[in-house]
Amino acid sequence: MNSINRRSILLAGLGAAGAGALAACTDSGSAPALVSPSGSAVAAAEKRRGGTGRQHKTALTAAPARVDLGGGVKANTWAFDGRTPGKEIRLSAGDTLVAELANQLPGKATTSIHWHGIALRNDMDGMPPTTQAAVRAGSTFTYRFVADAPGTYFFHPHVGVQLDRGLYAPLIVEDPREPLAYDDEWAVVLDDWTDGVTGTPDEVFAELKQGMGGMDMGGNTFLLMGAESNLLGGDAGDVKYPYHLVNGRVPDDPEVYMGKPGRKVRLRIINAGSDTAYRVALSGHKMTVTHTDGFPVQHQRTDALLIGMGERYDVLVTLADGVFPLVALAEGKNTSGLALVRTGSGRAPTAAVRPRELDGTVMTASRLRAADDVRLESATADVTHRIELTGGMMHYNWAINGKPFDMADPDANAIVVKEGRRVRLDFVNTTTMWHPMHLHGHTFQLGRSGLRKDTAIVLPKKKLSVFFETDDPGQWMLHCHNAYHGEAGMMTNVAYQA
């Protein structure tokens, strides 16, 4: 664990963030002391959450596994308890999750669990080396925290590019006063898959790190060329995946949800992928978007929706009679994932099916508005930070404010904030690629009246301003949820001043 007084904070790298950013400095100009992830401020914030007093206990073993992806496709990967996605964790808002992680990974590989989207105590966030030491092979670590915000979340490692293996699962926090009326629900987990089929994520990253300038463009194994999407503003992704999965199944042998005509179903859609945005549609149906990243929105009907890595969307559908493909089109990559909804007789479609809804109205975050009861009160930000997204494919030098994150010195170039403030982040994407930017431990609001989210797509050559309250002290990662961009350096520490 790092000490409370971490290394100097280089605010000059923020660029022209506005005069308010200078509030992060002390009067003397010296580096401020930072809140310790296991200190008294973090404990006090956890105590304020209160909770029901109930505990939900679970054990998770990260270990090598040979998983069946359907259609005769078997992959050697790493997974929780031998399956991917892992077993869903479900608890009620206010309950305490007690999860013991046992690391049985090979080759002395360390790991952790990040509880993606959950506002929780900082020392349980699962971000080595900032909030904990990575869990060594053969060791265990117990995560314990109050989950007080209902919503659709998931969990995954935060070590290297382990997210692109099979180490992930849904986490559902139920609302004891659920306002939505529906008959059933279905968690839909999307993923792009290469591990144990064409290579490992570490091999993918090693090739990408060469940069396009260092690659043999005729002989690369993993680099995807020519992936273009108007919705994503151009280049859609870096990695050539052999499969796109829905709930761990390939399109030739999809999962089937069995329902009844006329019943209303809540789909909790999670993008657990590492390099792929998905355009999702259910053939023959309209979807009503109700939540994104756990927070309610003003309901809107749509034919399809766009979901970036790390994002989650909840939608309601009223089932028709028949057999219907749920298609997750890999945006810009000319391939897709597939599941089926069956409520009656009929022949299943082929794996190449493309519902017309995919070419209808596509819902994006910019077209949605937060529900009235979760919108931040209009106010001027106390401080503004410029978060410039930099780098490119030529040298694969992804960074924030021109500074790649340094795992050996996680406080260098930190974004320092004070508790009890309204903070504005101006994401300025100077690159030619889109980036799904994720902030740990908090939700932010898009603009002054937009969604409450923890992960938001920032399009190439565009600016996105978000606002959040500094109400969860600690040290929190802000990073691109493209696993390879983040690992290359597009990550920084949003650290509370002690």
XYZ file of C-alpha atoms in Angstrom:
498
model
C 0.000 0.000 0.000
C 1.264 3.411 -0.859
C 1.779 5.995 1.840
C -0.624 8.865 2.508
C 1.877 11.513 1.375
C 2.398 10.458 -2.199
C 4.679 11.900 -4.807
C 4.293 15.331 -6.333
C 1.150 16.307 -8.216
C 2.021 17.817 -11.586
C -0.943 20.050 -12.328
C 0.852 21.756 -15.169
C -0.026 18.742 -17.323
C -3.689 19.690 -17.107
C -3.275 22.505 -19.580
C -5.707 25.410 -19.549
C -8.181 23.901 -17.109
C -9.424 27.220 -15.841
C -8.479 29.136 -12.723
C -10.575 26.835 -10.537
C -8.141 23.986 -11.119
C -5.573 25.827 -9.060
C -7.661 25.022 -6.011
C -5.939 21.661 -6.035
C -2.618 23.263 -5.050
C -1.614 24.404 -1.627
C -0.725 28.052 -1.081
C 2.956 27.185 -1.005
C 2.751 25.286 -4.276
C 3.933 22.060 -2.644
C 2.199 18.759 -3.301
C -0.796 18.245 -1.007
C -1.223 15.189 1.162
C -3.778 12.788 -0.281
C -6.537 10.842 1.424
C -5.389 7.325 2.246
C -7.596 4.616 0.677
C -7.864 2.970 4.101
C -7.899 6.138 6.199
C -10.436 7.751 8.487
C -12.135 9.800 5.750
C -12.904 6.638 3.798
C -14.217 4.891 6.923
C -16.421 7.888 7.719
C -17.899 7.891 4.214
C -18.715 4.189 4.514
C -20.391 4.769 7.873
C -22.621 7.425 6.310
C -23.933 4.815 3.889
C -25.556 3.050 6.814
C -27.036 -0.078 5.307
C -29.458 -2.832 6.195
C -27.022 -4.789 8.334
C -27.591 -7.833 6.122
C -24.560 -9.548 4.611
C -24.385 -11.279 1.257
C -21.421 -13.671 1.319
C -19.852 -15.233 -1.742
C -16.592 -16.934 -2.690
C -14.884 -16.329 -6.037
C -11.979 -18.420 -7.321
C -9.958 -17.038 -10.232
C -8.338 -19.990 -11.983
C -7.571 -21.473 -15.397
C -10.633 -22.972 -17.076
C -11.604 -24.625 -20.322
C -14.936 -23.037 -21.134
C -17.538 -24.190 -23.633
C -18.616 -21.263 -25.821
C -21.087 -23.430 -27.762
C -21.009 -24.720 -31.330
C -18.033 -26.912 -30.552
C -15.872 -23.923 -29.598
C -13.873 -24.496 -26.424
C -11.401 -21.968 -25.087
C -8.613 -22.144 -22.532
C -8.987 -19.019 -20.432
C -9.131 -17.715 -16.893
C -12.518 -17.535 -15.208
C -14.307 -17.272 -11.891
C -15.266 -20.758 -10.736
C -14.872 -22.315 -14.181
C -17.525 -20.385 -16.104
C -17.891 -17.242 -18.169
C -19.658 -15.031 -17.513
C -19.240 -15.892 -13.858
C -22.221 -16.526 -11.618
C -24.352 -13.422 -11.144
C -24.230 -11.765 -7.727
C -27.555 -10.268 -6.641
C -28.295 -8.389 -3.426
C -30.589 -5.655 -2.151
C -29.580 -2.003 -1.879
C -28.011 -1.339 1.505
C -26.744 -4.886 1.944
C -23.067 -5.550 2.630
C -21.284 -7.643 0.051
C -18.620 -9.919 1.510
C -16.704 -11.539 -1.341
C -13.611 -13.666 -0.783
C -11.364 -13.825 -3.825
C -9.015 -16.803 -4.074
C -6.264 -16.413 -6.667
C -5.380 -19.741 -8.250
C -4.036 -18.278 -11.493
C -0.892 -19.790 -13.031
C 2.608 -18.416 -13.350
C 2.507 -16.240 -10.231
C -0.093 -14.001 -11.898
C -1.581 -11.427 -9.549
C -5.193 -10.244 -9.810
C -7.949 -8.196 -8.169
C -11.669 -7.462 -8.473
C -13.004 -4.054 -9.451
C -16.722 -3.563 -8.744
C -17.492 -1.549 -11.845
C -19.896 1.354 -11.320
C -20.407 0.826 -7.594
C -19.904 3.792 -5.261
C -18.071 2.051 -2.427
C -15.331 2.497 0.127
C -12.047 3.269 -1.603
C -9.961 0.424 -0.196
C -12.427 -2.103 -1.687
C -12.245 -0.708 -5.238
C -9.781 -3.338 -6.441
C -7.280 -1.038 -8.165
C -3.674 -2.109 -7.540
C -1.380 -0.507 -6.619
C -3.473 2.503 -5.563
C -6.178 1.040 -3.317
C -4.679 -2.361 -2.503
C -1.751 -4.615 -3.253
C -2.572 -7.024 -6.063
C -3.663 -10.434 -4.769
C -0.777 -12.835 -5.235
C -1.164 -16.324 -6.677
C -2.143 -18.745 -3.933
C -3.497 -15.924 -1.731
C -6.953 -14.623 -0.852
C -8.461 -11.183 -0.305
C -11.877 -10.367 1.122
C -13.847 -7.449 -0.295
C -16.405 -6.003 2.118
C -18.565 -2.946 1.378
C -22.105 -1.573 1.526
C -23.783 -1.492 -1.897
C -26.305 1.284 -1.342
C -27.153 2.298 -4.939
C -29.534 0.018 -6.868
C -28.649 -0.735 -10.460
C -26.972 -2.946 -13.043
C -23.227 -3.382 -12.506
C -20.542 -5.981 -13.152
C -17.155 -6.977 -11.775
C -13.822 -7.777 -13.383
C -10.062 -7.662 -12.632
C -8.047 -4.470 -12.779
C -4.615 -5.980 -13.432
C -3.046 -5.820 -16.887
C -5.441 -6.840 -19.669
C -7.145 -9.579 -17.629
C -10.529 -8.032 -18.480
C -10.150 -9.616 -21.943
C -10.160 -13.088 -20.438
C -13.233 -14.724 -18.905
C -12.954 -13.043 -15.506
C -16.228 -11.091 -15.286
C -19.817 -11.464 -14.078
C -22.964 -9.376 -13.504
C -23.629 -7.651 -10.188
C -27.260 -6.655 -9.664
C -28.259 -4.406 -6.763
C -32.042 -4.595 -6.417
C -34.198 -1.647 -5.374
C -36.439 -2.676 -2.430
C -38.855 0.020 -3.612
C -38.585 -0.836 -7.322
C -40.788 1.636 -9.266
C -40.757 -0.322 -12.533
C -43.463 -2.891 -13.242
C -42.322 -5.976 -15.165
C -42.770 -9.751 -15.121
C -39.222 -11.016 -15.477
C -35.685 -9.897 -16.114
C -32.742 -11.136 -18.118
C -29.084 -10.137 -17.725
C -27.468 -9.865 -21.176
C -23.650 -9.770 -21.075
C -21.807 -8.862 -24.265
C -18.157 -9.696 -24.896
C -15.543 -9.769 -27.646
C -13.524 -12.970 -27.431
C -10.061 -14.096 -28.486
C -8.550 -15.797 -25.401
C -7.589 -19.414 -25.981
C -8.838 -19.291 -29.577
C -6.472 -17.115 -31.621
C -4.234 -15.871 -28.817
C -4.120 -14.430 -25.325
C -4.828 -10.814 -24.361
C -1.160 -10.423 -23.421
C -0.179 -11.474 -26.949
C -2.723 -9.020 -28.369
C -1.287 -6.194 -26.277
C 2.308 -7.073 -27.188
C 1.430 -6.770 -30.879
C -0.533 -3.539 -30.454
C 2.292 -1.949 -28.445
C 4.549 -2.172 -31.488
C 2.385 0.553 -33.017
C 1.423 0.646 -36.653
C 4.857 2.020 -37.443
C 6.497 -1.132 -36.108
C 4.118 -3.752 -37.494
C 4.410 -5.915 -40.551
C 1.071 -4.808 -41.949
C 0.746 -7.956 -44.020
C 1.443 -10.355 -41.186
C -0.193 -8.998 -38.043
C -2.351 -11.441 -36.143
C -4.629 -9.289 -34.020
C -4.755 -5.760 -35.455
C -8.083 -4.957 -37.120
C -7.831 -2.640 -40.109
C -10.675 -0.711 -41.718
C -13.208 -0.841 -38.859
C -15.242 2.324 -39.419
C -18.432 3.598 -37.771
C -20.335 6.822 -38.267
C -21.884 6.410 -34.816
C -18.393 6.290 -33.287
C -16.975 9.065 -35.437
C -14.542 6.964 -37.445
C -12.191 4.188 -36.331
C -14.283 1.661 -34.390
C -11.615 -0.484 -32.742
C -8.152 -2.008 -32.692
C -8.579 -5.770 -32.261
C -9.647 -8.539 -34.644
C -11.838 -10.897 -32.586
C -12.894 -14.319 -33.876
C -16.095 -14.306 -31.784
C -18.587 -11.940 -30.215
C -20.513 -13.520 -27.370
C -23.857 -13.011 -25.702
C -23.856 -14.597 -22.247
C -20.808 -16.654 -23.140
C -22.224 -18.223 -26.328
C -21.168 -17.951 -29.963
C -23.800 -17.007 -32.579
C -23.933 -20.527 -34.049
C -25.161 -21.906 -30.704
C -26.891 -19.028 -28.897
C -28.449 -18.785 -25.478
C -32.259 -18.957 -25.599
C -34.489 -16.942 -23.266
C -37.862 -18.681 -22.844
C -40.828 -16.392 -22.243
C -44.523 -15.929 -22.869
C -46.231 -13.521 -25.278
C -47.427 -10.319 -23.647
C -45.064 -10.497 -20.709
C -42.890 -7.485 -19.958
C -39.195 -8.251 -19.471
C -36.409 -6.054 -18.140
C -33.160 -6.597 -20.031
C -30.044 -5.602 -18.106
C -27.495 -5.196 -20.909
C -23.804 -5.109 -19.930
C -20.890 -4.549 -22.300
C -18.024 -6.509 -20.732
C -15.980 -6.323 -23.920
C -12.499 -4.860 -24.212
C -12.427 -3.188 -27.640
C -15.955 -3.295 -29.094
C -19.040 -1.110 -28.948
C -22.263 -2.935 -29.750
C -25.445 -1.837 -31.500
C -28.166 -3.921 -29.852
C -31.670 -4.697 -31.116
C -34.390 -7.303 -30.535
C -36.053 -8.219 -33.811
C -39.763 -7.421 -33.965
C -39.696 -5.302 -30.807
C -39.247 -1.761 -29.610
C -37.161 -1.228 -26.472
C -37.939 1.323 -23.779
C -34.732 2.603 -22.176
C -35.212 3.034 -18.400
C -31.695 3.170 -16.892
C -28.097 3.593 -17.848
C -25.141 2.757 -15.585
C -27.590 2.085 -12.751
C -29.393 5.447 -12.834
C -32.947 6.049 -14.115
C -33.606 8.086 -17.238
C -36.689 9.680 -18.731
C -38.130 6.704 -20.598
C -37.617 6.632 -24.364
C -38.591 4.029 -26.947
C -36.072 3.019 -29.556
C -35.312 0.377 -32.169
C -31.711 -0.143 -31.067
C -29.102 1.255 -28.704
C -25.351 1.834 -28.780
C -23.392 0.536 -25.790
C -19.665 1.079 -25.278
C -17.311 -1.002 -23.149
C -18.154 -0.660 -19.462
C -21.608 0.827 -20.093
C -24.855 -0.767 -18.974
C -28.387 -0.087 -20.222
C -31.677 -1.362 -18.803
C -34.584 -1.650 -21.239
C -38.161 -2.943 -21.070
C -39.693 -5.029 -23.851
C -43.170 -6.524 -24.163
C -42.713 -9.903 -25.786
C -44.454 -10.838 -29.019
C -45.301 -14.394 -30.107
C -42.602 -16.361 -31.907
C -38.811 -16.662 -32.080
C -36.799 -13.437 -32.130
C -33.056 -12.796 -32.473
C -31.396 -10.427 -30.019
C -28.426 -9.179 -32.040
C -25.379 -7.328 -30.728
C -23.796 -5.875 -33.854
C -20.073 -5.277 -33.313
C -20.126 -1.627 -34.347
C -17.920 -1.049 -37.380
C -16.558 -4.617 -37.356
C -19.041 -6.338 -39.703
C -19.851 -9.192 -37.314
C -22.146 -9.745 -34.345
C -23.188 -11.678 -31.268
C -26.550 -13.395 -30.966
C -29.088 -14.688 -28.451
C -32.684 -15.808 -29.012
C -35.988 -14.986 -27.360
C -38.546 -17.764 -27.812
C -42.179 -17.309 -26.786
C -43.803 -19.702 -29.269
C -43.234 -21.943 -32.235
C -40.980 -21.019 -35.130
C -37.622 -21.725 -36.684
C -34.518 -20.125 -35.229
C -32.755 -17.665 -37.558
C -29.230 -18.160 -38.828
C -26.229 -16.689 -37.044
C -25.945 -14.017 -39.746
C -29.406 -12.556 -39.111
C -29.585 -8.753 -39.143
C -32.857 -7.340 -37.756
C -34.149 -4.233 -39.528
C -34.276 -2.515 -36.126
C -30.480 -2.217 -36.255
C -30.937 0.289 -39.074
C -33.764 2.158 -37.340
C -33.534 4.677 -34.518
C -30.332 4.042 -32.539
C -30.376 5.447 -29.008
C -27.168 7.048 -27.775
C -26.431 8.654 -24.419
C -26.585 12.168 -25.854
C -30.272 11.691 -26.696
C -31.320 10.661 -23.194
C -32.043 12.762 -20.110
C -31.721 11.892 -16.439
C -34.870 11.229 -14.440
C -35.870 14.287 -12.431
C -35.049 12.758 -9.042
C -31.410 11.966 -9.913
C -30.469 15.079 -11.871
C -27.879 17.262 -10.190
C -29.148 20.637 -9.064
C -27.973 23.297 -11.453
C -24.920 24.998 -10.029
C -21.600 26.406 -11.133
C -18.685 24.023 -10.788
C -16.228 24.826 -7.999
C -13.311 23.531 -10.078
C -12.719 22.508 -13.688
C -10.133 20.050 -14.942
C -9.188 19.564 -18.573
C -8.844 15.857 -19.339
C -7.125 15.746 -22.699
C -7.181 12.328 -24.355
C -3.976 11.915 -26.330
C -2.057 9.372 -28.387
C -2.669 7.248 -31.441
C -2.231 3.956 -33.243
C 1.072 4.840 -34.904
C 3.011 4.552 -31.634
C 0.216 3.126 -29.430
C 0.984 5.840 -26.898
C -2.456 6.426 -25.346
C -2.383 8.841 -22.412
C -4.226 11.549 -20.476
C -2.881 15.081 -20.795
C 0.072 13.631 -22.681
C 1.235 11.620 -19.641
C 0.833 7.822 -19.630
C -0.177 6.378 -16.271
C 2.766 4.967 -14.329
C 1.909 1.922 -12.215
C 5.187 2.401 -10.334
C 4.204 5.965 -9.402
C 0.389 6.149 -9.459
C 0.243 9.640 -7.920
C 2.296 11.318 -10.615
C 0.074 13.674 -12.623
C -2.926 13.023 -10.378
C -6.089 15.117 -10.640
C -6.446 16.477 -7.094
C -9.916 17.354 -5.757
C -11.372 18.359 -2.413
C -14.321 16.740 -0.677
C -17.683 18.495 -0.824
C -17.181 20.209 -4.170
C -18.842 20.210 -7.587
C -16.197 19.218 -10.131
C -16.360 19.649 -13.878
C -14.274 17.448 -16.143
C -13.789 18.587 -19.712
C -12.899 15.520 -21.764
C -11.137 16.805 -24.874
C -10.472 14.008 -27.334
C -7.534 15.018 -29.511
C -7.238 11.526 -31.016
C -8.849 9.938 -34.057
C -10.521 7.196 -32.006
C -13.442 7.103 -29.606
C -12.856 6.384 -25.908
C -15.320 5.114 -23.265
C -14.136 7.053 -20.210
C -14.865 5.503 -16.795
C -14.585 7.131 -13.354
C -14.346 4.811 -10.357
C -16.402 5.376 -7.212
C -18.675 8.109 -8.623
C -21.308 8.909 -11.186
C -21.143 12.042 -13.264
C -23.767 13.989 -15.159
C -23.358 14.616 -18.872
C -23.603 18.359 -19.240
C -26.064 20.267 -17.072
C -29.145 18.129 -17.693
C -27.956 14.866 -19.186
C -27.604 11.347 -17.891
C -25.993 10.210 -14.657
C -23.296 7.772 -15.697
C -19.929 6.359 -14.670
C -18.817 5.498 -18.223
C -19.312 7.773 -21.231
C -18.285 7.669 -24.869
C -16.084 10.569 -25.974
C -16.021 10.800 -29.762
C -12.857 11.655 -31.733
C -11.996 15.349 -31.992
C -14.925 16.180 -29.685
C -15.339 17.636 -26.187
C -17.614 16.244 -23.484
C -18.168 18.086 -20.187
C -19.372 16.154 -17.135
C -20.109 17.164 -13.544
C -19.803 15.144 -10.341
C -19.938 15.628 -6.583
C -16.836 14.814 -4.550
C -18.696 12.813 -1.924
C -16.622 9.597 -1.787
C -13.099 10.348 -0.506
C -10.157 8.316 -1.657
C -8.092 7.780 -4.770
C -10.030 6.788 -7.855
C -9.005 5.772 -11.344
C -10.241 7.687 -14.366
C -9.469 5.755 -17.537
C -10.467 4.586 -20.978
C -12.389 1.314 -20.728
C -10.821 0.009 -23.886
C -8.648 -2.507 -22.004
C -5.683 -1.936 -24.315
C -5.875 1.870 -24.309
C -6.072 1.899 -20.511
C -3.171 -0.490 -20.097
C -1.098 1.526 -22.577
C -1.501 4.579 -20.339
C -4.868 6.338 -20.856
C -5.518 6.434 -17.118
C -5.037 8.821 -14.223
C -5.696 9.086 -10.506
C -8.496 11.369 -9.266
C -7.241 11.848 -5.720
C -8.888 13.614 -2.792
C -6.764 16.080 -0.870
C -6.415 15.161 2.808
